[in-house]
Amino acid sequence: MSVKSHLMLAAALFSSIFVPPVAAQLHTDCDPMEKDCPPDPAFGTTHTFYFNATPPQDTFKLTAGKVEYNPDTGAAFTMRKKGDSVTLMSNFYFFFGRTEVLLKAASGTGVISSIVWSSDVLDEVDWEFKGGNESYAFSNYFGKGRQDWKNGGDHLVKGGVLNDYHNYTCVWTKEQLEWWLDGEHIRTLLAKDANNTDNYPQTPMKLSLGIWAGGDPDAEKGVIEWAGGVTDYSEPHTMYVKSALVEDFSTGKEYSYGDRSGTWESIKIVSGNSTAFESIHKEPEKSLSDKWNDLPSGTKSGIYAAAGVVGALLFGALIFYYLKQRRRGQQEAALAAQRQEQERVELERFKREGRDPDALAFDGAEYGAKGGMATTAYGVPDSPPGSSAGPPEKTWDPTNSSGPAAVPLLHDNAK
Ligand SMILES: *[C@@H]1O[C@H](CO)[C@@H](O)[C@H](O)[C@H]1NC(C)=O
Ligand SMILES: *[C@@H]1O[C@H](CO)[C@@H](O)[C@H](O)[C@H]1NC(C)=O
Ligand SMILES: *[C@@H]1O[C@H](CO)[C@@H](O)[C@H](O)[C@H]1NC(C)=O
Ligand SMILES: *[C@@H]1O[C@H](CO)[C@@H](O)[C@H](O)[C@H]1NC(C)=O
């Protein structure tokens, strides 16, 4: 459940007491029902991402926190303290399709593990797991960000959601949406049953995997209740995702909205191979030994012979160098110190040129600035489609890399 879902849930819970729910504070970087937006990068293919290692470039990005990839457990999303919400979000969109996620939910009261599809017009499809409810998985959907309060489903999971990996699958066509649990078809939503198709999720979706604190003490009371209570931060809680298969039922390079209707009929597909497709199918860089093996044998023996001569020469040179080096130990040390000084001076010049290195830390700052939404950080917007902005924790800060000497410089400059 994203920020939207939270707020709507809260609105739902309180609407009988207070005024009718105002439009919740949903977020999308650009809502194609309101204005023209850049096209969404498509997926246009089928691929299983095994999270024993970092996924291929340009396929997923971290919108918050840090994921550890492990050959045995897959991707580990750990919540260690208040404000932690670790989220991996696809850069690509699929337009009708299927995802199969093998996930083991995090334990802990008020800790929510989630698999979320979300679109630019705030269509959404969810699987959610409460760390305080080991027996149930929760399904949900939203059309155009609208909550009609009856969309959620709860599903008993044999063996429990916290103790082992389960196969959480959704299959989505323009006619219907299906939720499958370990190979069993457990729920169907027919498009016509979702407000006569108007609230049916039907626009290109991104896939997000994340952990967040539904029970953050600063969250709305209704959300905390939904989450099963105030989040237990006394120990770390980890959600694991072994793999995620994504199948895009459309093929193309980009999806864009042809009008403001937010309907599947309005989606235009630009043909071609998607960035994600190219990245996944890129030939791996050949290793040196592969390149060597590719050489014809005549070339190889020539190289061996030459190498013999070169080797002998090198050996002599090395002896000479070694002897000389011993004498030059002192000089080397002096040179290293000089180099360090040069780097320091360079950094100083960098700053004098008016390029404030801190300004580069925009991601972190921006994220922090939304502190008020800490509990709902899951819904914090990702970078605009096509943006290459990196994960927030990876911001480059030259004042760190150049050692303590750089710090006083900042002050000197400020004067
Ligand atoms: C878990 O969720 C189910 C379904 O909503 C509910 O009936 C049950 O009481 C919950 N159990 C706990 C321990 O919260
Ligand atoms: C997950 O479940 C789906 C739906 O039943 C099935 O088609 C698929 O083979 C399963 N995937 C894995 C990895 O077990
Ligand atoms: C159902 O769709 C109509 C538009 O066709 C919209 O005005 C209305 O708010 C929707 N109802 C709900 C409960 O979302
Ligand atoms: C897409 O990729 C396939 C396979 O790599 C290639 O054969 C084809 O030419 C590519 N198409 C375009 C439009 O680049």
PDB file of C-alpha atoms in Angstrom, residues 8 15 67 120 145 159 165 274 277 321 340 348 354 415:
ATOM      1  CA  MET A   8      -7.274   6.811   1.577  1.00  0.00           C
ATOM      2  CA  SER A  15     -15.021   9.548   6.873  1.00  0.00           C
ATOM      3  CA  VAL A  67      19.136  -3.502  -0.591  1.00  0.00           C
ATOM      4  CA  ASP A 120       1.154   7.463 -13.600  1.00  0.00           C
ATOM      5  CA  GLY A 145      -6.291   6.736  -7.134  1.00  0.00           C
ATOM      6  CA  GLY A 159       2.668 -22.156   6.448  1.00  0.00           C
ATOM      7  CA  TYR A 165       9.050 -17.813   0.496  1.00  0.00           C
ATOM      8  CA  SER A 274      13.119  -1.006 -24.633  1.00  0.00           C
ATOM      9  CA  PHE A 277      15.369  -5.138 -22.967  1.00  0.00           C
ATOM     10  CA  TYR A 321      63.679  -1.337 -10.614  1.00  0.00           C
ATOM     11  CA  GLN A 340      47.690  14.803  -1.793  1.00  0.00           C
ATOM     12  CA  GLU A 348      39.713  24.416  -3.202  1.00  0.00           C
ATOM     13  CA  GLY A 354      31.265  28.571  -7.104  1.00  0.00           C
ATOM     14  CA  LYS A 415      33.984  34.008   5.280  1.00  0.00           C
TER      15      LYS A 415
END
